[in-house]
Amino acid sequence: MSAPSVSAALPLSARIAVVGAGAMGTGIAQVAAAAGHAVSLLDNRPDAAAHAVAAIRAQFARLADKGQLSADAAQAAASRLQAVTELAELADADLVIEAIVENLDAKQALYAALEALVGPDCLFATNTSSISVTAIAARLQRPERLAGLHFFNPAPLMALVEIVSGLATDPAVANTLFATAAAWGKTPVHAKSTPGFIVNRVARPYYAEALRLLQEGAADIATLDALLREAGGFRMGPFELMDLIGHDVNFAVTQSVWRAFYHDPRFTPSLIQQERVDAGFYGKKTGRGFYDYRDGAVRPLPHSEAAQPQPGTIVLYGSSPASQALAQRLGERGVAFAQAQASDARVADVDGATLFVSDGRSATQRAHDSGIANTVLLDLALDYRQASRLGVTVAEGCSDSAAQAAIGLLQAAGLAVSRLRDVPGLAVMRTVAMLANEAADAVNQSVCSATAVDAAMRLGVNYPLGPLAWAEQIGVGQVCAVLSHLAASYGEDRYRLSPLLQHHALTGKALS
Ligand SMILES: NC(=O)c1ccc[n+]([C@@H]2O[C@H](COP(=O)([O-])OP(=O)(O)OC[C@H]3O[C@@H](n4cnc5c(N)ncnc54)[C@H](O)[C@@H]3O)[C@@H](O)[C@H]2O)c1
């Protein structure tokens, strides 16, 4: 997407109307009032807007009590808010932000009614998560005045706002909303109106790969969650996160993105999640999801390998992040090792075992291809120096003593070791490769810029690194190898490589 030109934010004298006083509308009204605008809040449920205004005022008072806002500022922000009961009371609005029910007909009907009331320069913004902004604008006489202004929940706390342009959106409108969101203390990113916009599209593999790994018996949920947290650096593992979001909501988003992309296999929903929805096991809110939240339920622990003896001889190879981190961690613990160069990508040799970082092949496939029977593969870590746990897979023909030596090496370096079934790409590596692939495709298809996708995933879903910056850190060529090997293993279009990643692997040009 070409760089948008700079526009000024709406002035503080601009009157903001928020329609829909639910979770999102209330948060958005709070943000706009705190920024200095007069805000009118409307809901079609009797008293809902008045309750929301009271709740926001109480929130301003709490912020003042905590010293995060001066008493005067809290008072002034509170006085800028008003609840209204009739659409006609929004006639003088300069910007209407809609956060009503997620239904195309309802949103179109609201804007049709509004267009008859407001002035010609009034801007329309929709907070929709999943409906086409182009379709919402389609019935307007002036569709160019409408864009998506997609806040994340809770709106006062989450920095990201996706500014979504539909086919008819005037770039000047998108730019004004961009500048306005920035003036409100948010980090806006531009996106084109495509299914899932940026975050809800690019995040799909975080859930999808975990569900696939579970379906294939790679490991149990607690172990997979622990690997994504402790090695991957994600704030929450995929299963605990899906339980928090609610499987009803998470599954609906997956289905909506999948349908909107005409059943692209990249987004195929999981039967495992479908079953949770069918059972009413929606997650934390219903007491059961992947985990059991009922009174007395015991939280399962991740699986860690039993302690193995420290290997007799350790040779570390090359200068990969894994090899350097092992050297540092062993050195800090007073464990002796030698260092050497190898003609292949091996990280270490220990008592007969050869360790490599995953390139997307299973350990058994890699042992077959290389002739090294005692092959042990390491999963990806965000930072091998900081990780507290690492996943491994072991080739079918690897001896028990070699596997134990490999595990003993990682334990001697202070890592808990989770051994997965010998699935291609392990857990963190294939998840991050698929996130980077989706991010690259979003950029390749002009949905957003590389900077925007990385910022969106860090700020919208708290990823420790943007997926493209992460691909750079791993090596774009390595990510391409992982995806190509996954595609070869599964024979599925789901793992097809983004042309943008291929291009950057060939040219060596920076992605992010
Ligand atoms: N909840 C989230 O995490 C989240 C995040 C980003 C975007 N969104 C989007 O924001 C919008 C609102 O979501 P929410 O979670 O706040 O929903 P919600 O159910 O909490 O609130 C919606 C509110 O809109 C009111 N409403 C419905 N139809 C109306 C109409 N025609 N006129 C006036 N008021 C009407 C309802 O009474 C309700 O108070 C949806 O489009 C949703 O997809 C939600």
Coordinates of N, CA and C in Angstrom, one line a residue, residues 40-135:
S40 N -21.1 12.6 22.5 CA -22.5 12.2 22.8 C -22.5 10.7 22.5
L41 N -23.2 10.0 23.5 CA -23.2 8.5 23.4 C -24.7 8.1 23.3
L42 N -25.0 7.3 22.3 CA -26.4 6.8 22.1 C -26.4 5.3 22.0
D43 N -27.5 4.8 22.5 CA -27.7 3.3 22.4 C -29.2 3.1 22.2
N44 N -29.6 2.0 21.6 CA -31.1 1.8 21.4 C -31.7 1.0 22.6
R45 N -30.8 0.6 23.5 CA -31.3 0.0 24.8 C -31.6 1.1 25.7
P46 N -32.8 1.2 26.3 CA -33.1 2.3 27.2 C -32.1 2.3 28.4
D47 N -31.6 3.5 28.7 CA -30.7 3.7 29.8 C -29.2 3.2 29.6
A48 N -29.0 2.5 28.5 CA -27.6 1.9 28.3 C -26.6 3.0 28.2
A49 N -26.9 4.1 27.4 CA -26.0 5.2 27.2 C -25.8 5.9 28.5
A50 N -26.8 6.2 29.3 CA -26.7 6.9 30.6 C -25.8 6.1 31.5
H51 N -26.0 4.7 31.6 CA -25.2 3.9 32.4 C -23.7 3.9 32.0
A52 N -23.5 3.9 30.7 CA -22.2 4.0 30.2 C -21.5 5.3 30.5
V53 N -22.2 6.4 30.4 CA -21.6 7.7 30.8 C -21.3 7.7 32.3
A54 N -22.2 7.2 33.1 CA -21.9 7.1 34.5 C -20.6 6.3 34.8
A55 N -20.5 5.2 34.1 CA -19.4 4.3 34.3 C -18.1 5.0 33.8
I56 N -18.1 5.7 32.7 CA -16.9 6.4 32.3 C -16.5 7.5 33.3
R57 N -17.5 8.2 33.8 CA -17.2 9.3 34.8 C -16.6 8.7 36.0
A58 N -17.1 7.5 36.4 CA -16.5 6.9 37.6 C -15.1 6.4 37.3
Q59 N -14.9 6.0 36.1 CA -13.5 5.6 35.7 C -12.6 6.8 35.7
F60 N -13.0 8.0 35.2 CA -12.2 9.2 35.3 C -11.9 9.5 36.8
A61 N -12.9 9.4 37.6 CA -12.7 9.7 39.0 C -11.6 8.7 39.6
R62 N -11.7 7.4 39.2 CA -10.7 6.5 39.7 C -9.3 6.8 39.3
L63 N -9.2 7.3 38.0 CA -7.9 7.6 37.5 C -7.4 8.8 38.2
A64 N -8.2 9.8 38.6 CA -7.8 10.9 39.4 C -7.4 10.5 40.8
D65 N -8.1 9.5 41.4 CA -7.7 9.0 42.7 C -6.3 8.4 42.7
K66 N -6.0 7.7 41.6 CA -4.7 7.0 41.4 C -3.6 8.0 41.0
G67 N -4.0 9.3 40.7 CA -3.0 10.2 40.3 C -2.6 10.2 38.9
Q68 N -3.4 9.4 38.1 CA -3.1 9.3 36.7 C -3.7 10.4 35.9
L69 N -4.6 11.2 36.5 CA -5.3 12.3 35.8 C -5.5 13.3 36.9
S70 N -5.3 14.6 36.6 CA -5.5 15.6 37.7 C -7.0 15.7 37.9
A71 N -7.4 16.1 39.1 CA -8.8 16.2 39.5 C -9.6 17.1 38.5
D72 N -8.9 18.2 38.1 CA -9.5 19.1 37.1 C -9.7 18.5 35.8
A73 N -8.7 17.7 35.3 CA -8.8 17.1 34.0 C -9.9 16.0 34.1
A74 N -10.0 15.3 35.2 CA -11.1 14.3 35.3 C -12.4 14.9 35.2
Q75 N -12.6 16.0 36.0 CA -13.8 16.7 36.0 C -14.2 17.3 34.6
A76 N -13.2 17.8 33.9 CA -13.5 18.4 32.6 C -13.8 17.3 31.6
A77 N -13.1 16.2 31.7 CA -13.4 15.1 30.8 C -14.8 14.5 31.0
A78 N -15.2 14.4 32.3 CA -16.5 13.9 32.6 C -17.6 14.8 32.1
S79 N -17.3 16.2 32.2 CA -18.4 17.1 31.8 C -18.5 17.2 30.2
R80 N -17.5 16.7 29.5 CA -17.6 16.7 28.1 C -18.5 15.6 27.5
L81 N -18.9 14.6 28.4 CA -19.7 13.5 28.0 C -21.2 13.7 28.2
Q82 N -22.0 13.3 27.2 CA -23.4 13.3 27.5 C -24.1 12.1 26.8
A83 N -25.1 11.5 27.5 CA -25.9 10.4 27.0 C -27.1 11.1 26.2
V84 N -27.4 10.6 25.0 CA -28.5 11.1 24.3 C -29.4 9.9 24.0
T85 N -30.7 10.2 23.7 CA -31.6 9.1 23.5 C -32.2 9.1 22.0
E86 N -32.0 10.1 21.3 CA -32.5 10.2 19.9 C -31.4 10.4 18.9
L87 N -31.5 9.8 17.8 CA -30.5 10.0 16.7 C -30.4 11.4 16.3
A88 N -31.6 12.1 16.3 CA -31.6 13.5 15.9 C -30.7 14.4 16.7
E89 N -30.4 13.9 17.9 CA -29.5 14.7 18.8 C -28.0 14.6 18.3
L90 N -27.8 13.8 17.3 CA -26.4 13.7 16.8 C -26.2 14.6 15.5
A91 N -27.2 15.4 15.2 CA -27.2 16.1 13.9 C -26.0 17.0 13.7
D92 N -25.4 17.5 14.9 CA -24.3 18.5 14.7 C -22.9 17.8 14.9
A93 N -22.9 16.4 14.8 CA -21.6 15.7 15.0 C -20.7 15.9 13.8
D94 N -19.4 16.0 14.1 CA -18.4 16.0 13.1 C -17.8 14.7 12.7
L95 N -17.9 13.7 13.7 CA -17.5 12.3 13.5 C -18.5 11.4 14.2
V96 N -19.0 10.5 13.5 CA -19.9 9.5 14.2 C -19.1 8.1 14.2
I97 N -18.9 7.6 15.4 CA -18.2 6.3 15.5 C -19.3 5.3 15.9
E98 N -19.4 4.3 15.0 CA -20.5 3.3 15.3 C -19.8 2.0 15.9
A99 N -20.4 1.6 17.0 CA -20.0 0.4 17.7 C -21.2 -0.4 18.1
I100 N -22.1 -0.6 17.2 CA -23.4 -1.3 17.5 C -23.2 -2.8 17.2
V101 N -24.3 -3.5 17.1 CA -24.2 -5.0 16.9 C -23.5 -5.3 15.6
E102 N -22.8 -6.4 15.5 CA -22.0 -6.8 14.4 C -22.9 -7.4 13.3
N103 N -23.7 -6.5 12.6 CA -24.7 -7.0 11.6 C -24.7 -5.9 10.5
L104 N -24.5 -6.4 9.3 CA -24.4 -5.5 8.1 C -25.7 -4.6 8.0
D105 N -26.9 -5.3 8.0 CA -28.1 -4.6 7.8 C -28.3 -3.5 8.8
A106 N -28.0 -3.8 10.1 CA -28.1 -2.8 11.2 C -27.2 -1.6 11.0
K107 N -26.0 -1.9 10.6 CA -25.0 -0.8 10.4 C -25.4 0.0 9.2
Q108 N -25.8 -0.6 8.1 CA -26.2 0.2 6.9 C -27.4 1.0 7.2
A109 N -28.4 0.5 8.0 CA -29.6 1.2 8.3 C -29.3 2.4 9.2
L110 N -28.4 2.2 10.1 CA -27.9 3.3 11.0 C -27.3 4.5 10.2
Y111 N -26.4 4.1 9.3 CA -25.7 5.2 8.5 C -26.7 5.9 7.5
A112 N -27.7 5.1 7.0 CA -28.6 5.7 6.1 C -29.4 6.8 6.9
A113 N -29.8 6.4 8.1 CA -30.6 7.4 8.9 C -29.7 8.6 9.3
L114 N -28.5 8.3 9.6 CA -27.5 9.4 10.0 C -27.3 10.3 8.8
E115 N -27.1 9.8 7.6 CA -26.8 10.6 6.5 C -27.8 11.7 6.2
A116 N -29.1 11.3 6.6 CA -30.2 12.3 6.4 C -30.2 13.4 7.4
L117 N -29.4 13.2 8.5 CA -29.4 14.1 9.6 C -28.2 15.1 9.7
V118 N -27.0 14.5 9.4 CA -25.8 15.2 9.7 C -25.4 16.1 8.5
G119 N -24.4 16.9 8.8 CA -23.9 17.8 7.7 C -23.1 17.1 6.7
P120 N -22.8 17.7 5.6 CA -22.1 17.1 4.5 C -20.6 16.7 4.8
D121 N -20.0 17.4 5.8 CA -18.6 17.1 6.1 C -18.5 16.2 7.3
C122 N -19.6 15.7 7.8 CA -19.5 14.7 9.0 C -18.8 13.4 8.5
L123 N -17.8 12.9 9.3 CA -17.2 11.7 8.9 C -17.9 10.5 9.6
F124 N -17.9 9.4 9.0 CA -18.4 8.1 9.6 C -17.3 7.1 9.8
A125 N -17.3 6.5 11.0 CA -16.3 5.5 11.2 C -17.0 4.3 11.8
T126 N -16.6 3.1 11.4 CA -17.2 1.9 11.9 C -16.2 1.1 12.7
N127 N -16.6 0.6 13.8 CA -15.7 -0.2 14.6 C -15.8 -1.7 14.3
T128 N -16.4 -2.0 13.2 CA -16.6 -3.5 12.9 C -15.3 -4.2 12.9
S129 N -15.4 -5.5 13.4 CA -14.2 -6.4 13.4 C -14.1 -7.2 12.2
S130 N -15.3 -7.5 11.6 CA -15.3 -8.5 10.5 C -16.1 -8.2 9.3
I131 N -16.9 -7.1 9.4 CA -17.8 -6.9 8.2 C -17.0 -6.0 7.2
S132 N -17.2 -6.2 5.9 CA -16.5 -5.4 4.9 C -16.9 -3.9 5.1
V133 N -15.9 -3.0 5.2 CA -16.1 -1.6 5.3 C -16.7 -1.1 4.0
T134 N -16.3 -1.7 2.9 CA -16.9 -1.4 1.6 C -18.4 -1.6 1.5
A135 N -18.8 -2.8 2.1 CA -20.2 -3.1 2.1 C -21.0 -2.2 3.0

